[in-house]
Every structure is written in structure tokens, then in C-alpha cells.
PDB file of N, CA, C and O in Angstrom:
ATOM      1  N   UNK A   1      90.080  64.154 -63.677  1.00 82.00           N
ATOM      2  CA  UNK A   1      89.408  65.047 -62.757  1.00 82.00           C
ATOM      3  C   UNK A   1      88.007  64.559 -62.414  1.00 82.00           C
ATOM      4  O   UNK A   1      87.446  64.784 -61.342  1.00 82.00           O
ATOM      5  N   UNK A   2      87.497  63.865 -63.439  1.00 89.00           N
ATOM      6  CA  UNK A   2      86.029  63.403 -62.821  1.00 89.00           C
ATOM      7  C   UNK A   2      86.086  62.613 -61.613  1.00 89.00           C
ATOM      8  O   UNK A   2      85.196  62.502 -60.769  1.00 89.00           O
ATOM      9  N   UNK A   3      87.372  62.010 -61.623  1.00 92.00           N
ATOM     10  CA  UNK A   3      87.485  60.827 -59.470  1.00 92.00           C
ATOM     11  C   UNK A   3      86.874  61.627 -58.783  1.00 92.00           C
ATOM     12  O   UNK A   3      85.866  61.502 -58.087  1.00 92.00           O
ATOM     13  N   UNK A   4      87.965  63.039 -59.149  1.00 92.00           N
ATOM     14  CA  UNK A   4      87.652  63.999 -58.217  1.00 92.00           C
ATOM     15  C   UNK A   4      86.517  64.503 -58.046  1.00 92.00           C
ATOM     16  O   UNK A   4      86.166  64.677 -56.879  1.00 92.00           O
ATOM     17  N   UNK A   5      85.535  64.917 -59.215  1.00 95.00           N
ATOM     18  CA  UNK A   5      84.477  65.796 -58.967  1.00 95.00           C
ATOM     19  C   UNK A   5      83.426  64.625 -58.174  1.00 95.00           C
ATOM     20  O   UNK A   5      82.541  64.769 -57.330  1.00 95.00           O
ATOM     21  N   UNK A   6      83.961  63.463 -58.850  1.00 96.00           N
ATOM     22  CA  UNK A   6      82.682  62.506 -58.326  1.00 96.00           C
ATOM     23  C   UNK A   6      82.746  62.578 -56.303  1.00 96.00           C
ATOM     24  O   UNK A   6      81.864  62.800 -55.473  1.00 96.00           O
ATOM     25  N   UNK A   7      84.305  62.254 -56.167  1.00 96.00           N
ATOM     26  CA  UNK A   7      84.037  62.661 -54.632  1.00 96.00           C
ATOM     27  C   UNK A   7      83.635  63.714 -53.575  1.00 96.00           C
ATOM     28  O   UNK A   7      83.117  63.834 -52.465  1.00 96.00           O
ATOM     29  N   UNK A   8      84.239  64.465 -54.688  1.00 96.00           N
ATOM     30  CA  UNK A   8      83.321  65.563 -53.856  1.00 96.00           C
ATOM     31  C   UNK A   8      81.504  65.596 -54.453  1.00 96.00           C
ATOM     32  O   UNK A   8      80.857  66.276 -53.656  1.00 96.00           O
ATOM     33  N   UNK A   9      81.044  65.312 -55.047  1.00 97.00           N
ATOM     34  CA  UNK A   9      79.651  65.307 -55.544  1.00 97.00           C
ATOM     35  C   UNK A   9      78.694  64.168 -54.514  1.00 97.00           C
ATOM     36  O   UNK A   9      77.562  64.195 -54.034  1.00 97.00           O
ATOM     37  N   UNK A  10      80.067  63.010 -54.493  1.00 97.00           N
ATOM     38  CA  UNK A  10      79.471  61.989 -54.065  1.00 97.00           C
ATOM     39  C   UNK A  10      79.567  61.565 -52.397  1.00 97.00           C
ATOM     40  O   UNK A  10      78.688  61.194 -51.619  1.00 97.00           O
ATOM     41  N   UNK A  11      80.521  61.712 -52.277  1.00 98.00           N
ATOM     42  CA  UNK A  11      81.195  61.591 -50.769  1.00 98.00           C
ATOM     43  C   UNK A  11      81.020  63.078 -49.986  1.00 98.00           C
ATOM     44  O   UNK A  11      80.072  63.316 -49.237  1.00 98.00           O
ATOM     45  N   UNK A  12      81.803  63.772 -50.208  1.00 97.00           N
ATOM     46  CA  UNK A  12      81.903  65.351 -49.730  1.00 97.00           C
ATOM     47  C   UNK A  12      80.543  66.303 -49.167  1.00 97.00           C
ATOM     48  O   UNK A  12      80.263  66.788 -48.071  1.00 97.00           O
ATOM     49  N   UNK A  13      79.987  66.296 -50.274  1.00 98.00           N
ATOM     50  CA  UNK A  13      78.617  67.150 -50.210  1.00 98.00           C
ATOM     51  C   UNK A  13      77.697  66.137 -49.491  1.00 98.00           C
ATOM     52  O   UNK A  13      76.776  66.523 -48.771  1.00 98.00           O
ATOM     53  N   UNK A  14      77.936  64.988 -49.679  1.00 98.00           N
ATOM     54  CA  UNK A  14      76.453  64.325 -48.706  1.00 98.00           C
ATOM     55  C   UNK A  14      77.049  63.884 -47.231  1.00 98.00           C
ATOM     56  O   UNK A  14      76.270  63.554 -46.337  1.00 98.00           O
ATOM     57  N   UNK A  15      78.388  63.898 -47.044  1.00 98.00           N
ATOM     58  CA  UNK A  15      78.772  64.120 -45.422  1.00 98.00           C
ATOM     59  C   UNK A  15      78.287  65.309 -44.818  1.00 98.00           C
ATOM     60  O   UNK A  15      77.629  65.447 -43.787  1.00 98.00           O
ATOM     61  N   UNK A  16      78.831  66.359 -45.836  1.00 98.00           N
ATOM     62  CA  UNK A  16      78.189  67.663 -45.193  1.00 98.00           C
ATOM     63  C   UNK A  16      76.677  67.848 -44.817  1.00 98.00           C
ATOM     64  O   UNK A  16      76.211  68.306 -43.773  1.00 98.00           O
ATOM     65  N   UNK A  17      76.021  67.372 -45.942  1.00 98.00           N
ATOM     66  CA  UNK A  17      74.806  67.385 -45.585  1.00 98.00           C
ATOM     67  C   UNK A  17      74.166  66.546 -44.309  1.00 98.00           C
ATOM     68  O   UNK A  17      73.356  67.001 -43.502  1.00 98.00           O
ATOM     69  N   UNK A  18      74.664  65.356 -44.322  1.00 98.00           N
ATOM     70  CA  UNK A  18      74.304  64.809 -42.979  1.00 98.00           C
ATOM     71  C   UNK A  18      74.584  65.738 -41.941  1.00 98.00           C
ATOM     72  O   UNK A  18      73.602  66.289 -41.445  1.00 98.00           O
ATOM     73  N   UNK A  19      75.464  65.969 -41.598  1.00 98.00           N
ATOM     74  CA  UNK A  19      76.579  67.347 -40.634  1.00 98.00           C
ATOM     75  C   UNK A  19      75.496  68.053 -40.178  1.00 98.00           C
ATOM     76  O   UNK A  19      74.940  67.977 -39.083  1.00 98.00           O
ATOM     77  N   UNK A  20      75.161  68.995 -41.461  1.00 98.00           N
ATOM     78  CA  UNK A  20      73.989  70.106 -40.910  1.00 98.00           C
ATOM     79  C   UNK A  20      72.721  69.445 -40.829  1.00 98.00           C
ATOM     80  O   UNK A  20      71.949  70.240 -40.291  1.00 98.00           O
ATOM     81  N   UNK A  21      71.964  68.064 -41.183  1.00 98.00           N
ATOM     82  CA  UNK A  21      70.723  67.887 -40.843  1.00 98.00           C
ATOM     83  C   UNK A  21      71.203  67.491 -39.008  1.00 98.00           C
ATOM     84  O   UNK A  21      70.378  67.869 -38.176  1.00 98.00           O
ATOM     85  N   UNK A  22      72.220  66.915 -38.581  1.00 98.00           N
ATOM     86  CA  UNK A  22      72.267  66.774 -37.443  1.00 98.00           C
ATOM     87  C   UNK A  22      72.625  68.040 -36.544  1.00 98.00           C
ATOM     88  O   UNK A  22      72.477  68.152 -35.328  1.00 98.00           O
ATOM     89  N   UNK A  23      73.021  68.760 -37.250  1.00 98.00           N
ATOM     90  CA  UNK A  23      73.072  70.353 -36.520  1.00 98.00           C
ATOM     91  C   UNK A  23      71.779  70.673 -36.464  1.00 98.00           C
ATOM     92  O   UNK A  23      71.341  70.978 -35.354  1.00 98.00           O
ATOM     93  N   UNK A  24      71.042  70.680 -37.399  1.00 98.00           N
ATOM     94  CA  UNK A  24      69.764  71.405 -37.493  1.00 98.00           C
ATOM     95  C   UNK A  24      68.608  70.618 -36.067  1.00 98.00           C
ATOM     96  O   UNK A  24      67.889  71.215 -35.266  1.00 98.00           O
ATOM     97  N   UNK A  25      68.898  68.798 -36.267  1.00 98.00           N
ATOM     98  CA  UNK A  25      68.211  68.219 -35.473  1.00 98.00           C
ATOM     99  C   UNK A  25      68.541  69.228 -33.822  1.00 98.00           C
ATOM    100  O   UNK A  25      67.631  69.585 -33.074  1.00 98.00           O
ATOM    101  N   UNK A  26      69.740  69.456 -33.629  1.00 98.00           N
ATOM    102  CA  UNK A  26      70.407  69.480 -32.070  1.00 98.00           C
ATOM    103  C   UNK A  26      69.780  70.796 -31.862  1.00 98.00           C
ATOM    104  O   UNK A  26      69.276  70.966 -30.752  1.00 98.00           O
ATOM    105  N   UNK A  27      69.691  72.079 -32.995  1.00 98.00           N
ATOM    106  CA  UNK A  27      69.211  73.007 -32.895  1.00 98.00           C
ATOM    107  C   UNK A  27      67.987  73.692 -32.474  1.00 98.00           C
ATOM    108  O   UNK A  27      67.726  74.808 -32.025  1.00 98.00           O
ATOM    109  N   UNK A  28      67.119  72.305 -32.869  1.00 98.00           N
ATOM    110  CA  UNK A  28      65.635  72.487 -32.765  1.00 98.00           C
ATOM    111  C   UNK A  28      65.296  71.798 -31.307  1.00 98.00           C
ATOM    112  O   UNK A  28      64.211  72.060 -30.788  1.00 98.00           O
ATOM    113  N   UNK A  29      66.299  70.846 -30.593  1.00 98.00           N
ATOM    114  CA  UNK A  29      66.018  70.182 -29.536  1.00 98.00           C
ATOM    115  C   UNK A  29      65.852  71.259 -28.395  1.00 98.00           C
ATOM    116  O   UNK A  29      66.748  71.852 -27.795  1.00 98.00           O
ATOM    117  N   UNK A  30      64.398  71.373 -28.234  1.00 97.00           N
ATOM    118  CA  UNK A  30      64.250  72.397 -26.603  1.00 97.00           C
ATOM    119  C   UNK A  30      64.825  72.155 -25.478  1.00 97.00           C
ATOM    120  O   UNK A  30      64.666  72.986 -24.584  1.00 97.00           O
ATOM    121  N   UNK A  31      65.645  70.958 -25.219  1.00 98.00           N
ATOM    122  CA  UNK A  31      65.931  70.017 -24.136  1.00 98.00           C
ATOM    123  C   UNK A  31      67.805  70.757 -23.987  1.00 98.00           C
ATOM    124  O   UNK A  31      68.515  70.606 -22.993  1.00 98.00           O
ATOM    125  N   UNK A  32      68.223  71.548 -25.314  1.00 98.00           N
ATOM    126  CA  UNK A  32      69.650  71.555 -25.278  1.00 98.00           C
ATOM    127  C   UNK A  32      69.494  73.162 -24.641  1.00 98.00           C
ATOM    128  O   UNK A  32      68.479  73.858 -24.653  1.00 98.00           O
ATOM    129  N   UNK A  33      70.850  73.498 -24.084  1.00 98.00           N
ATOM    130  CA  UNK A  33      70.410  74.868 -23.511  1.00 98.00           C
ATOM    131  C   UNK A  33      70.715  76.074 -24.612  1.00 98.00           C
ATOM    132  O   UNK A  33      71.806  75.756 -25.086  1.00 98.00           O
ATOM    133  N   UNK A  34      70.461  76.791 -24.982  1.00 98.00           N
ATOM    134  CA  UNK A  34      70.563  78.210 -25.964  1.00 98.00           C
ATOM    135  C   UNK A  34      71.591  78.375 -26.442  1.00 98.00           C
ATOM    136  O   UNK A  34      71.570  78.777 -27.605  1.00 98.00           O
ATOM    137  N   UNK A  35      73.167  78.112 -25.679  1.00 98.00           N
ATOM    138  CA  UNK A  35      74.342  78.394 -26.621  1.00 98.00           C
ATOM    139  C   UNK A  35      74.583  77.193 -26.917  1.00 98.00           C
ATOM    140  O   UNK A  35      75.725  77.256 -27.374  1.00 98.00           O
ATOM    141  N   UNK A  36      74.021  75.354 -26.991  1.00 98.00           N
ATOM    142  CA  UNK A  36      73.994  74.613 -27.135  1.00 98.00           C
ATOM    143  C   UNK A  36      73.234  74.744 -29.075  1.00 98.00           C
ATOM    144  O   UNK A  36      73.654  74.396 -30.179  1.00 98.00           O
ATOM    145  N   UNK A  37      72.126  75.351 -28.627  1.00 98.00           N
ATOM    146  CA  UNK A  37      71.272  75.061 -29.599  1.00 98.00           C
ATOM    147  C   UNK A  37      71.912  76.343 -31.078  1.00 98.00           C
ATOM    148  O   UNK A  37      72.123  76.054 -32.256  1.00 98.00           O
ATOM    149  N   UNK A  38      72.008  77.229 -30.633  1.00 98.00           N
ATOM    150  CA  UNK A  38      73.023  78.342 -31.290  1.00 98.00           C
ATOM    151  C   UNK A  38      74.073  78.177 -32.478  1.00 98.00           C
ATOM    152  O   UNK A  38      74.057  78.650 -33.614  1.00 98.00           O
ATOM    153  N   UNK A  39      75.199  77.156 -31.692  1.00 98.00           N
ATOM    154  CA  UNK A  39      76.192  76.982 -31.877  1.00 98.00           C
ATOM    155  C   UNK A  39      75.973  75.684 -33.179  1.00 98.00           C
ATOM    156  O   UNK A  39      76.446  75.612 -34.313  1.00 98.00           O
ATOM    157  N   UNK A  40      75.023  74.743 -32.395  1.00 98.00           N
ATOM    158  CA  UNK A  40      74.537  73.756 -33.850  1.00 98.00           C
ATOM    159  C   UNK A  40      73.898  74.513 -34.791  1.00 98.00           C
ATOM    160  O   UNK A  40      74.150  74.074 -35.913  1.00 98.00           O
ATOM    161  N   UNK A  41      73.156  75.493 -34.809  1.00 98.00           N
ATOM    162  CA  UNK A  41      72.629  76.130 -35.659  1.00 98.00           C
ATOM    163  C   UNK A  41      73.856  77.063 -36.626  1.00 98.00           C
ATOM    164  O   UNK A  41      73.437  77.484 -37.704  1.00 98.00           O
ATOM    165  N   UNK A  42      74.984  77.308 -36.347  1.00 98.00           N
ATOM    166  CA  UNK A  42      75.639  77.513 -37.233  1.00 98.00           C
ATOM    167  C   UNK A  42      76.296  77.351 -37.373  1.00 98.00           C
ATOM    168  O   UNK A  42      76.975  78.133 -38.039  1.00 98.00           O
ATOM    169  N   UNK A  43      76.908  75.961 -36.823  1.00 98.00           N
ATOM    170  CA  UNK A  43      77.570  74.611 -37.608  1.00 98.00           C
ATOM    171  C   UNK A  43      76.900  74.114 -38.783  1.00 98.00           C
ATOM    172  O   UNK A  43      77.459  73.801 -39.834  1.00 98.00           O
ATOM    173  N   UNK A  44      75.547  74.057 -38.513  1.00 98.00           N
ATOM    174  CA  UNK A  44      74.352  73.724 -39.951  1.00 98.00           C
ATOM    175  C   UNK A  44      74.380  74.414 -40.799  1.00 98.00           C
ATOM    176  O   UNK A  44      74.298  74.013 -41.960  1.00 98.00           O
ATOM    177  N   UNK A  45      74.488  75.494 -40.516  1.00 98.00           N
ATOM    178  CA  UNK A  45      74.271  76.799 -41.605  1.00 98.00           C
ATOM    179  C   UNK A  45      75.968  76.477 -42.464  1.00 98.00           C
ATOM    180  O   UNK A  45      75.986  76.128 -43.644  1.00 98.00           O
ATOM    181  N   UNK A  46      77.009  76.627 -41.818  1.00 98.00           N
ATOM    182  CA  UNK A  46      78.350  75.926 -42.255  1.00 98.00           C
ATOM    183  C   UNK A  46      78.959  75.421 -43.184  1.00 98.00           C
ATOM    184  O   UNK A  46      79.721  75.726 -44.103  1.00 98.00           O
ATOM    185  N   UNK A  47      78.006  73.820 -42.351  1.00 98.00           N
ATOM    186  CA  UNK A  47      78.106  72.621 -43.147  1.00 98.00           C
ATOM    187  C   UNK A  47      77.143  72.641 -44.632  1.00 98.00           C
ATOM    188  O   UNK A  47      77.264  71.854 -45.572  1.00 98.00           O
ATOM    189  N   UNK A  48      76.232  73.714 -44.525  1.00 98.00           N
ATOM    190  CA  UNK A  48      75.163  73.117 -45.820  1.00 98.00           C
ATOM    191  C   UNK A  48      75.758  74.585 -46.868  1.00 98.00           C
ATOM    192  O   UNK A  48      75.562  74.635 -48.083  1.00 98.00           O
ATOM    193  N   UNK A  49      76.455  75.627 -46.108  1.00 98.00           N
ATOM    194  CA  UNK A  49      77.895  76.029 -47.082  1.00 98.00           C
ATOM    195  C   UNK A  49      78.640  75.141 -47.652  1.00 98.00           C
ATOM    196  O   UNK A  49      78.617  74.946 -48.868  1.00 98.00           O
ATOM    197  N   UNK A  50      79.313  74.567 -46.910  1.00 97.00           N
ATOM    198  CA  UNK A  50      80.218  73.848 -47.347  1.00 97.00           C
ATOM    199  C   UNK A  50      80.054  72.865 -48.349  1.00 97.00           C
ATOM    200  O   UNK A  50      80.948  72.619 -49.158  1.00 97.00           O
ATOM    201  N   UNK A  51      78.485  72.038 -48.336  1.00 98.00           N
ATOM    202  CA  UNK A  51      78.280  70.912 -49.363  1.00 98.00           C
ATOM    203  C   UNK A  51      77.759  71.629 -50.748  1.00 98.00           C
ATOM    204  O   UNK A  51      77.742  71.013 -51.813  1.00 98.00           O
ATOM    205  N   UNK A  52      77.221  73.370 -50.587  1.00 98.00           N
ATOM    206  CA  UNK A  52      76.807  73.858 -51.392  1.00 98.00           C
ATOM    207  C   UNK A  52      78.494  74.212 -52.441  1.00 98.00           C
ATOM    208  O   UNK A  52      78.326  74.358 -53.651  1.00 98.00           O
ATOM    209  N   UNK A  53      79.574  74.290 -52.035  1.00 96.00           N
ATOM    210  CA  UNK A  53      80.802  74.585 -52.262  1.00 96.00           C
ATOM    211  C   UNK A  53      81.294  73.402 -52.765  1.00 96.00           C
ATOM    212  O   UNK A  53      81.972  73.530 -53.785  1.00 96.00           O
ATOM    213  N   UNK A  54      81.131  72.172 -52.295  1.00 97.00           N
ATOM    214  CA  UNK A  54      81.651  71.108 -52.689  1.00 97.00           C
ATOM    215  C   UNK A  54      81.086  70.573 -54.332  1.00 97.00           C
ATOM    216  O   UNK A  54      81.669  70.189 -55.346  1.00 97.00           O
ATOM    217  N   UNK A  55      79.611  70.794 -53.936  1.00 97.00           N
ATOM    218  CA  UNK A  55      79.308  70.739 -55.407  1.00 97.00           C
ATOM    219  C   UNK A  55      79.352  71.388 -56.255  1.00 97.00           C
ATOM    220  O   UNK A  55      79.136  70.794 -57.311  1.00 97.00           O
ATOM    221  N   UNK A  56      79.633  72.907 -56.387  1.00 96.00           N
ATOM    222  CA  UNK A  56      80.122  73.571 -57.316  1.00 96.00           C
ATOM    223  C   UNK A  56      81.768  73.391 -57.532  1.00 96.00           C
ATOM    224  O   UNK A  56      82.134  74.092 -58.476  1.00 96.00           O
ATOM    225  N   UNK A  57      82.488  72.899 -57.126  1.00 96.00           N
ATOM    226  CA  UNK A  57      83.640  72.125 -57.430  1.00 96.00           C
ATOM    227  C   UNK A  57      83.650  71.155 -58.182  1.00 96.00           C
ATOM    228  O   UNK A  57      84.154  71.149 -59.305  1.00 96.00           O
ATOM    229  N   UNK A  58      83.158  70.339 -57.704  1.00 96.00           N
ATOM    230  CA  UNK A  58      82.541  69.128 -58.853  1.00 96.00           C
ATOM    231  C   UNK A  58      82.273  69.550 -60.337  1.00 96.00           C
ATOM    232  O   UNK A  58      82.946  69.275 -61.331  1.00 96.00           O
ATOM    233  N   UNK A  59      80.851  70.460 -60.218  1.00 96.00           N
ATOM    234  CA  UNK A  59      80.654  70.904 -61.132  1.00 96.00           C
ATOM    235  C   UNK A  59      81.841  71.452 -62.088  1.00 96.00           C
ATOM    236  O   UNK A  59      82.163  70.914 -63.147  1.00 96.00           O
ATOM    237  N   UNK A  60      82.451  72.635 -61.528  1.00 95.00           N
ATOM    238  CA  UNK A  60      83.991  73.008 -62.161  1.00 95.00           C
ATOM    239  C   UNK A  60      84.786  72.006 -62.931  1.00 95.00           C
ATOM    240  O   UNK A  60      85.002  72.138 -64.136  1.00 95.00           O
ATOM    241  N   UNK A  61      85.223  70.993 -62.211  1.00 94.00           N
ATOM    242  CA  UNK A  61      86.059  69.931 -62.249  1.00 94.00           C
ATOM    243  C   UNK A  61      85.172  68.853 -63.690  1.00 94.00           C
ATOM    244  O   UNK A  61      85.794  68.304 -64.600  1.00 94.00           O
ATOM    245  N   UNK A  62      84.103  68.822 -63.561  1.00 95.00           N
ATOM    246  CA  UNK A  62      83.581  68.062 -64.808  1.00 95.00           C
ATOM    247  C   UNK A  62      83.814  68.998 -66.085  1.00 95.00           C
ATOM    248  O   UNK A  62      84.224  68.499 -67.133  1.00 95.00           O
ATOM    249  N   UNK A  63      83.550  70.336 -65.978  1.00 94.00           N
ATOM    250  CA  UNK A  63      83.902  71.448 -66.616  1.00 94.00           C
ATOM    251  C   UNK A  63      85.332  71.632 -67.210  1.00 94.00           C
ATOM    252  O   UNK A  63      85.539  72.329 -68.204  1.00 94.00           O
ATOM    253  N   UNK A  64      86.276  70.978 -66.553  1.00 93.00           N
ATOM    254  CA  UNK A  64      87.633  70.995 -67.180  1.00 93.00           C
ATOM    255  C   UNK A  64      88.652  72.004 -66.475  1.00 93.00           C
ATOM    256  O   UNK A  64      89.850  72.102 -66.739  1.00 93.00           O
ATOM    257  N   UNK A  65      87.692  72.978 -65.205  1.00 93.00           N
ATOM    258  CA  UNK A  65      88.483  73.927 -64.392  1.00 93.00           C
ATOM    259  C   UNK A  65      88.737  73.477 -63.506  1.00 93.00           C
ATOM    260  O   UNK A  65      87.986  72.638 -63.008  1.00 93.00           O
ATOM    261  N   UNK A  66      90.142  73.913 -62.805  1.00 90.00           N
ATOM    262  CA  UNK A  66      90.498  73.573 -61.407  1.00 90.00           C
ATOM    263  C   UNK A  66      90.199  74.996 -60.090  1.00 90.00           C
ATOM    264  O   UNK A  66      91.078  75.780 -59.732  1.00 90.00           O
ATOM    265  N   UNK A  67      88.819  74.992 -59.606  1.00 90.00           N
ATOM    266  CA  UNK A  67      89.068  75.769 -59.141  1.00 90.00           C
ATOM    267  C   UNK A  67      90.317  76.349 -58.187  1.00 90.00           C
ATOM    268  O   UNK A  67      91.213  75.704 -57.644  1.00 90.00           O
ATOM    269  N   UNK A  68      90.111  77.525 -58.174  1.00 86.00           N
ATOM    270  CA  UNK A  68      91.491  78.322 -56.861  1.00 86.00           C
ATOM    271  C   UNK A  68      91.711  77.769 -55.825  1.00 86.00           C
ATOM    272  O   UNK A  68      92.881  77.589 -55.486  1.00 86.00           O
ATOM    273  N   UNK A  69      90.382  77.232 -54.822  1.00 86.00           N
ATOM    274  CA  UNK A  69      90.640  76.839 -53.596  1.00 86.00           C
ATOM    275  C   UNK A  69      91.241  75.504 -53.826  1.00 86.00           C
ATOM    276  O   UNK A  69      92.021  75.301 -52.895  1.00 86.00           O
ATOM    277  N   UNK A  70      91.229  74.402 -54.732  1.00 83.00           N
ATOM    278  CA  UNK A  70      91.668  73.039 -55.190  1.00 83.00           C
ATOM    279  C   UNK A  70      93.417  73.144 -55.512  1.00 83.00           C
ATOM    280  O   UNK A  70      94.094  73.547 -56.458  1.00 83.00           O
ATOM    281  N   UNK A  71      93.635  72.682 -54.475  1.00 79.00           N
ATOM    282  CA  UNK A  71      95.376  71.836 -54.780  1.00 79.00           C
ATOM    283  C   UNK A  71      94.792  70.125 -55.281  1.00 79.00           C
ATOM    284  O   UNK A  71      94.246  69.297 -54.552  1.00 79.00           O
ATOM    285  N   UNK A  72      95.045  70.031 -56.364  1.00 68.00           N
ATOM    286  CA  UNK A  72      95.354  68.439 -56.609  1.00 68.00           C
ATOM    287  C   UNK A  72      96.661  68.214 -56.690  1.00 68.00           C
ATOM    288  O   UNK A  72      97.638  68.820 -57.128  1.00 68.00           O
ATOM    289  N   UNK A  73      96.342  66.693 -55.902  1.00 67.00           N
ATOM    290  CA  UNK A  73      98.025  66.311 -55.840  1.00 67.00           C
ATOM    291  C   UNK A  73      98.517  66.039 -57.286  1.00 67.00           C
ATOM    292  O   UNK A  73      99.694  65.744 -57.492  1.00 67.00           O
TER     293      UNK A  73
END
């Protein structure tokens, strides 16, 4: 289980995080129009769910639990 936690720790959570710093960038751009800027703004909000989720999986998974949402093959 550690492959696993490592990818999601390692791979998973820092895609996401890129995700929402580029949501956040598009969000703040005055140049995009309002449901432009909106819509990245909570794709960001989302994505920095999602990497916050990924690493508490990890965490789990070093722990010896499989969380609920986790099918391993």
C-alpha cells in the first residue's frame, strides 16, 4: 500500500495543486470576463479539495487503512 499512498502523496496531490494555482491564476486575471473568472475560481477551490483528500488517503494507506472511497485493484 505504500506505491499507493506514495502516488497519491506524490503524483496526485501535487497535480491537483498545480490545477488550482492555475485556477486561482485565471481567477484573478481582470482581462477574463466574470463567469470566466468564477468558474476558475471553483475549479481551484475543487482541485485544492481534492489534493487536500488525496493526501489524507495516503496518510490512511501508510496507516494500514483502505479508505471507503479506494477500490484497489
Amino acid at each position: 500500500m505504500n506505491a499507493e499512498a506514495d502516488y497519491f502523496e506524490n503524483v496526485a496531490a501535487p497535480r491537483s495543486d498545480a490545477a488550482a494555482a492555475d485556477g486561482e491564476r485565471v481567477a484573478a486575471d481582470p482581462t477574463r470576463s466574470e463567469y470566466s473568472r468564477a468558474c476558475a475560481a471553483r475549479a481551484a477551490e475543487i482541485a485544492r479539495g481534492n489534493a487536500a483528500e488525496y493526501r489524507s488517503i495516503a496518510e490512511s494507506l501508510r496507516d494500514g487503512e483502505i479508505p471507503d472511497c479506494l477500490v484497489l485493484d
